[in-house]
Amino acid sequence: MTVVKRQPMPDAGATDVKALEPLLIELTRPGRGGRHVRAETSADIPPQFQRKAPLGLPELTEPQVVRHYTHLAELNYSVDGGMYPLGSCTMKYNPKVNDRAASLFADLHPRQSYRTTQGVLALAYELEQMLVKITGMDFVTLQPAAGAQSEFTALLMFKAYHAKRGDAKQRRRIIVPDSAHGTNPASAAMCGYQVTTVKSDARGNVDLEALKTALGPDVAGFMLTNPNTLGLFEERVREVCDAVHEAGGLVYGDGANMNALLGVARPGDLGFDCVHINVHKTFSTPHGAGGPGAGPLCVKKHLRPFLPKPWIVRENDGTYHYDTAREDREPESIGDSIGSVKQRLGNFGVLARAYTYIKTLGEEGLTETGRDAVLAANYLLALVREKYDVAYDRTPMHEFVLSAAKQKKQGATALDLSKALLDEGFHSPTVYFPLIVPEALMIEPTETEPKETLDAFAAALNRLADRAASDPTSVHDAPKNTPLRRLDEVAAARSPKLKWQRPT
Ligand SMILES: *Cc1c(COP(=O)(O)O)cnc(C)c1O
């Protein structure tokens, strides 16, 4: 296998998207059209609701439209186009068979009766069972649409759990480590909790003594990622969970990093009360750019009553239904459940892809996946550790964190290096996260990259370290070969233009 480098774009180095591709509406020529099917539907619409003037859609031929979107797609970097070492995001290759399987369900309506969707319920039920086995938990809800929503769901359940024990009023605090993903404290705050941060120790673990000091009768729970966002296994995870339980709190497992543990360790055995799974990371469903995801929440028995409704029930005769309403009506009573966080089964297409991925790999394949992900990260680290500082000198799991502090002193920051990598034909790693590592470069190669690609990526990183030492300005000026150069990221986030406006 050879590694194909991306060619520089002919109009490389622009600073304005419009230099690359005009908007469809700007290509319009009155009277030009690409319609093949003419449907006469106005007969069904009462006259007062019928449109009086044309809609003003772009008038273009079909090939023009196809080329417009194809060109836009080509401007993007994707995991189908190259390595995507974005730490904490697990951008592994997404097998196409998953999409094929998901497309089988494309015509279903979200509120279709359980009577005509037995196969859908069977798939969802089986996926729940598989996740129970993988995580070592007891029950699952497939509803949450992302990891963050799963955190939110679980924390609402923590609240309901403490309320049931008459303890909710005083338990108003959630503790998170200082290495936590930003969604952890955000979800806790959204649930109305106060957030306390505990520091990490010199080995990159949660500082157990600091945690014990922070614990008390006002703590509802603790959120822990394992392996944590430094890519390190929490060495005292059992003691951590015991300490939280002793104080009457619950332990939330952020399972976004499950890739490293597949078939090797189960959060349920490590002491967690629940864990969320980012199927769009670990189980290879496409994600990014806000695309659909799914964050099933797996819980221990004592949290089951609080799970979102409806639940899928399998009868002894092998048929399935929703527990709340056989006739598909909304439930009258949902008991102790927190209610519903997303319609019925959540993002079913994403779940169907995850199901397919797990089924095609099987138990052995999943275990190999986890081991290969760890092997790839360790191999890559060995190739680059001479030229960069390593944040914590331990054997990492599926990802590792470098520090470009040395390069910053030479004149090239982590951001500069990440931009220069684009010119080398690679997507950037995650930068400036976790927050506790200065000039962090967080790299997660995943198990799906061949050795040649890992070698080429390491060579690129090492070349950049040399350039930072000899010619930092050239690193600072990157990227030069990408369709767009450095964008005003603050303006893009603070005042995005989401709507086309007719030029005045
Ligand atoms: C990605 C991630 C999340 C959030 O998941 P989303 O699906 O993006 O909401 C939470 N924690 C960690 C460690 C993650 O990597």
PDB file of C-alpha atoms in Angstrom, residues 81-206:
ATOM      1  CA  GLY A  81      -9.385  10.564   2.088  1.00  0.00           C
ATOM      2  CA  GLY A  82      -6.641  10.280   4.684  1.00  0.00           C
ATOM      3  CA  MET A  83      -5.547   9.677   8.265  1.00  0.00           C
ATOM      4  CA  TYR A  84      -7.514  11.636  10.842  1.00  0.00           C
ATOM      5  CA  PRO A  85      -5.544  11.536  14.109  1.00  0.00           C
ATOM      6  CA  LEU A  86      -7.939  13.716  16.097  1.00  0.00           C
ATOM      7  CA  GLY A  87      -7.392  12.632  19.706  1.00  0.00           C
ATOM      8  CA  SER A  88     -10.461  11.881  21.842  1.00  0.00           C
ATOM      9  CA  CYS A  89     -12.589  11.700  18.682  1.00  0.00           C
ATOM     10  CA  THR A  90     -11.709   8.174  17.463  1.00  0.00           C
ATOM     11  CA  MET A  91     -11.909   8.951  13.765  1.00  0.00           C
ATOM     12  CA  LYS A  92     -11.549   5.374  12.574  1.00  0.00           C
ATOM     13  CA  TYR A  93     -12.503   4.200   9.109  1.00  0.00           C
ATOM     14  CA  ASN A  94     -16.238   3.593   8.719  1.00  0.00           C
ATOM     15  CA  PRO A  95     -16.850   0.324   6.837  1.00  0.00           C
ATOM     16  CA  LYS A  96     -19.294   0.829   3.980  1.00  0.00           C
ATOM     17  CA  VAL A  97     -21.253  -2.312   4.834  1.00  0.00           C
ATOM     18  CA  ASN A  98     -22.584  -0.381   7.836  1.00  0.00           C
ATOM     19  CA  ASP A  99     -24.202   2.165   5.536  1.00  0.00           C
ATOM     20  CA  ARG A 100     -25.666  -0.595   3.407  1.00  0.00           C
ATOM     21  CA  ALA A 101     -27.283  -2.118   6.488  1.00  0.00           C
ATOM     22  CA  ALA A 102     -28.596   1.229   7.713  1.00  0.00           C
ATOM     23  CA  SER A 103     -30.104   1.999   4.309  1.00  0.00           C
ATOM     24  CA  LEU A 104     -32.381  -1.041   4.695  1.00  0.00           C
ATOM     25  CA  PHE A 105     -34.305   0.943   7.300  1.00  0.00           C
ATOM     26  CA  ALA A 106     -34.359   4.275   5.499  1.00  0.00           C
ATOM     27  CA  ASP A 107     -38.062   4.201   4.641  1.00  0.00           C
ATOM     28  CA  LEU A 108     -39.361   3.664   8.165  1.00  0.00           C
ATOM     29  CA  HIS A 109     -41.276   6.319  10.029  1.00  0.00           C
ATOM     30  CA  PRO A 110     -40.045   7.102  13.565  1.00  0.00           C
ATOM     31  CA  ARG A 111     -43.534   6.620  14.960  1.00  0.00           C
ATOM     32  CA  GLN A 112     -44.410   3.476  13.033  1.00  0.00           C
ATOM     33  CA  SER A 113     -46.245   0.834  15.079  1.00  0.00           C
ATOM     34  CA  TYR A 114     -44.301  -1.891  16.850  1.00  0.00           C
ATOM     35  CA  ARG A 115     -46.496  -4.345  14.931  1.00  0.00           C
ATOM     36  CA  THR A 116     -44.894  -3.509  11.575  1.00  0.00           C
ATOM     37  CA  THR A 117     -41.387  -2.881  12.931  1.00  0.00           C
ATOM     38  CA  GLN A 118     -40.558  -6.100  14.752  1.00  0.00           C
ATOM     39  CA  GLY A 119     -37.181  -6.316  12.969  1.00  0.00           C
ATOM     40  CA  VAL A 120     -36.262  -2.820  14.109  1.00  0.00           C
ATOM     41  CA  LEU A 121     -37.110  -3.615  17.712  1.00  0.00           C
ATOM     42  CA  ALA A 122     -35.234  -6.908  17.486  1.00  0.00           C
ATOM     43  CA  LEU A 123     -32.109  -5.097  16.239  1.00  0.00           C
ATOM     44  CA  ALA A 124     -32.354  -2.476  18.975  1.00  0.00           C
ATOM     45  CA  TYR A 125     -32.934  -5.106  21.656  1.00  0.00           C
ATOM     46  CA  GLU A 126     -29.994  -7.198  20.448  1.00  0.00           C
ATOM     47  CA  LEU A 127     -27.769  -4.108  20.331  1.00  0.00           C
ATOM     48  CA  GLU A 128     -28.728  -3.405  23.943  1.00  0.00           C
ATOM     49  CA  GLN A 129     -27.734  -6.947  24.879  1.00  0.00           C
ATOM     50  CA  MET A 130     -24.412  -6.651  23.055  1.00  0.00           C
ATOM     51  CA  LEU A 131     -23.617  -3.366  24.829  1.00  0.00           C
ATOM     52  CA  VAL A 132     -24.518  -4.968  28.171  1.00  0.00           C
ATOM     53  CA  LYS A 133     -21.958  -7.675  27.428  1.00  0.00           C
ATOM     54  CA  ILE A 134     -19.270  -5.267  26.210  1.00  0.00           C
ATOM     55  CA  THR A 135     -19.598  -2.851  29.152  1.00  0.00           C
ATOM     56  CA  GLY A 136     -20.435  -5.244  31.987  1.00  0.00           C
ATOM     57  CA  MET A 137     -23.524  -3.208  32.836  1.00  0.00           C
ATOM     58  CA  ASP A 138     -27.108  -4.505  33.287  1.00  0.00           C
ATOM     59  CA  PHE A 139     -29.431  -2.294  31.216  1.00  0.00           C
ATOM     60  CA  VAL A 140     -29.199   0.145  28.325  1.00  0.00           C
ATOM     61  CA  THR A 141     -31.083   3.054  26.802  1.00  0.00           C
ATOM     62  CA  LEU A 142     -30.345   3.760  23.149  1.00  0.00           C
ATOM     63  CA  GLN A 143     -32.075   7.144  23.168  1.00  0.00           C
ATOM     64  CA  PRO A 144     -29.302   9.738  23.708  1.00  0.00           C
ATOM     65  CA  ALA A 145     -28.138  11.232  20.415  1.00  0.00           C
ATOM     66  CA  ALA A 146     -24.556  11.937  21.522  1.00  0.00           C
ATOM     67  CA  GLY A 147     -22.105  11.484  24.354  1.00  0.00           C
ATOM     68  CA  ALA A 148     -23.021  14.861  25.771  1.00  0.00           C
ATOM     69  CA  GLN A 149     -26.726  14.045  25.782  1.00  0.00           C
ATOM     70  CA  SER A 150     -25.950  10.752  27.480  1.00  0.00           C
ATOM     71  CA  GLU A 151     -24.077  12.608  30.223  1.00  0.00           C
ATOM     72  CA  PHE A 152     -27.095  14.876  30.626  1.00  0.00           C
ATOM     73  CA  THR A 153     -29.433  11.857  30.750  1.00  0.00           C
ATOM     74  CA  ALA A 154     -27.329  10.094  33.370  1.00  0.00           C
ATOM     75  CA  LEU A 155     -27.042  13.144  35.583  1.00  0.00           C
ATOM     76  CA  LEU A 156     -30.825  13.600  35.488  1.00  0.00           C
ATOM     77  CA  MET A 157     -31.008   9.961  36.563  1.00  0.00           C
ATOM     78  CA  PHE A 158     -28.514  10.627  39.388  1.00  0.00           C
ATOM     79  CA  LYS A 159     -30.844  13.386  40.552  1.00  0.00           C
ATOM     80  CA  ALA A 160     -33.871  11.076  40.403  1.00  0.00           C
ATOM     81  CA  TYR A 161     -31.931   8.363  42.245  1.00  0.00           C
ATOM     82  CA  HIS A 162     -30.956  10.682  45.093  1.00  0.00           C
ATOM     83  CA  ALA A 163     -34.486  12.155  45.196  1.00  0.00           C
ATOM     84  CA  LYS A 164     -35.947   8.666  45.603  1.00  0.00           C
ATOM     85  CA  ARG A 165     -33.695   8.234  48.642  1.00  0.00           C
ATOM     86  CA  GLY A 166     -34.769  11.607  50.021  1.00  0.00           C
ATOM     87  CA  ASP A 167     -31.288  12.917  49.438  1.00  0.00           C
ATOM     88  CA  ALA A 168     -31.561  15.183  46.383  1.00  0.00           C
ATOM     89  CA  LYS A 169     -31.734  18.546  48.137  1.00  0.00           C
ATOM     90  CA  GLN A 170     -28.404  18.288  49.826  1.00  0.00           C
ATOM     91  CA  ARG A 171     -26.536  16.481  47.006  1.00  0.00           C
ATOM     92  CA  ARG A 172     -25.942  19.424  44.719  1.00  0.00           C
ATOM     93  CA  ARG A 173     -22.372  18.965  43.587  1.00  0.00           C
ATOM     94  CA  ILE A 174     -20.702  16.949  40.782  1.00  0.00           C
ATOM     95  CA  ILE A 175     -16.938  16.420  40.801  1.00  0.00           C
ATOM     96  CA  VAL A 176     -14.867  16.193  37.599  1.00  0.00           C
ATOM     97  CA  PRO A 177     -11.114  15.753  37.081  1.00  0.00           C
ATOM     98  CA  ASP A 178      -9.126  18.637  35.588  1.00  0.00           C
ATOM     99  CA  SER A 179      -8.441  16.439  32.544  1.00  0.00           C
ATOM    100  CA  ALA A 180     -12.174  15.989  31.824  1.00  0.00           C
ATOM    101  CA  HIS A 181     -13.693  16.594  28.420  1.00  0.00           C
ATOM    102  CA  GLY A 182     -15.521  19.930  28.374  1.00  0.00           C
ATOM    103  CA  THR A 183     -18.905  18.270  27.997  1.00  0.00           C
ATOM    104  CA  ASN A 184     -18.613  16.753  31.521  1.00  0.00           C
ATOM    105  CA  PRO A 185     -18.769  19.994  33.530  1.00  0.00           C
ATOM    106  CA  ALA A 186     -21.154  21.499  30.943  1.00  0.00           C
ATOM    107  CA  SER A 187     -23.648  18.631  31.316  1.00  0.00           C
ATOM    108  CA  ALA A 188     -23.451  18.872  35.105  1.00  0.00           C
ATOM    109  CA  ALA A 189     -24.084  22.617  34.980  1.00  0.00           C
ATOM    110  CA  MET A 190     -27.031  22.107  32.618  1.00  0.00           C
ATOM    111  CA  CYS A 191     -28.563  19.763  35.203  1.00  0.00           C
ATOM    112  CA  GLY A 192     -28.258  22.514  37.800  1.00  0.00           C
ATOM    113  CA  TYR A 193     -25.299  21.003  39.631  1.00  0.00           C
ATOM    114  CA  GLN A 194     -22.366  22.918  41.038  1.00  0.00           C
ATOM    115  CA  VAL A 195     -19.119  21.625  39.573  1.00  0.00           C
ATOM    116  CA  THR A 196     -15.949  20.978  41.543  1.00  0.00           C
ATOM    117  CA  THR A 197     -12.702  20.172  39.754  1.00  0.00           C
ATOM    118  CA  VAL A 198     -10.053  17.864  41.242  1.00  0.00           C
ATOM    119  CA  LYS A 199      -6.485  17.875  40.025  1.00  0.00           C
ATOM    120  CA  SER A 200      -4.517  15.080  38.415  1.00  0.00           C
ATOM    121  CA  ASP A 201      -1.434  13.621  40.106  1.00  0.00           C
ATOM    122  CA  ALA A 202       2.108  13.428  38.735  1.00  0.00           C
ATOM    123  CA  ARG A 203       1.315  10.181  36.883  1.00  0.00           C
ATOM    124  CA  GLY A 204      -1.742  11.648  35.140  1.00  0.00           C
ATOM    125  CA  ASN A 205      -4.272   9.841  37.358  1.00  0.00           C
ATOM    126  CA  VAL A 206      -7.007  11.492  39.396  1.00  0.00           C
TER     127      VAL A 206
END
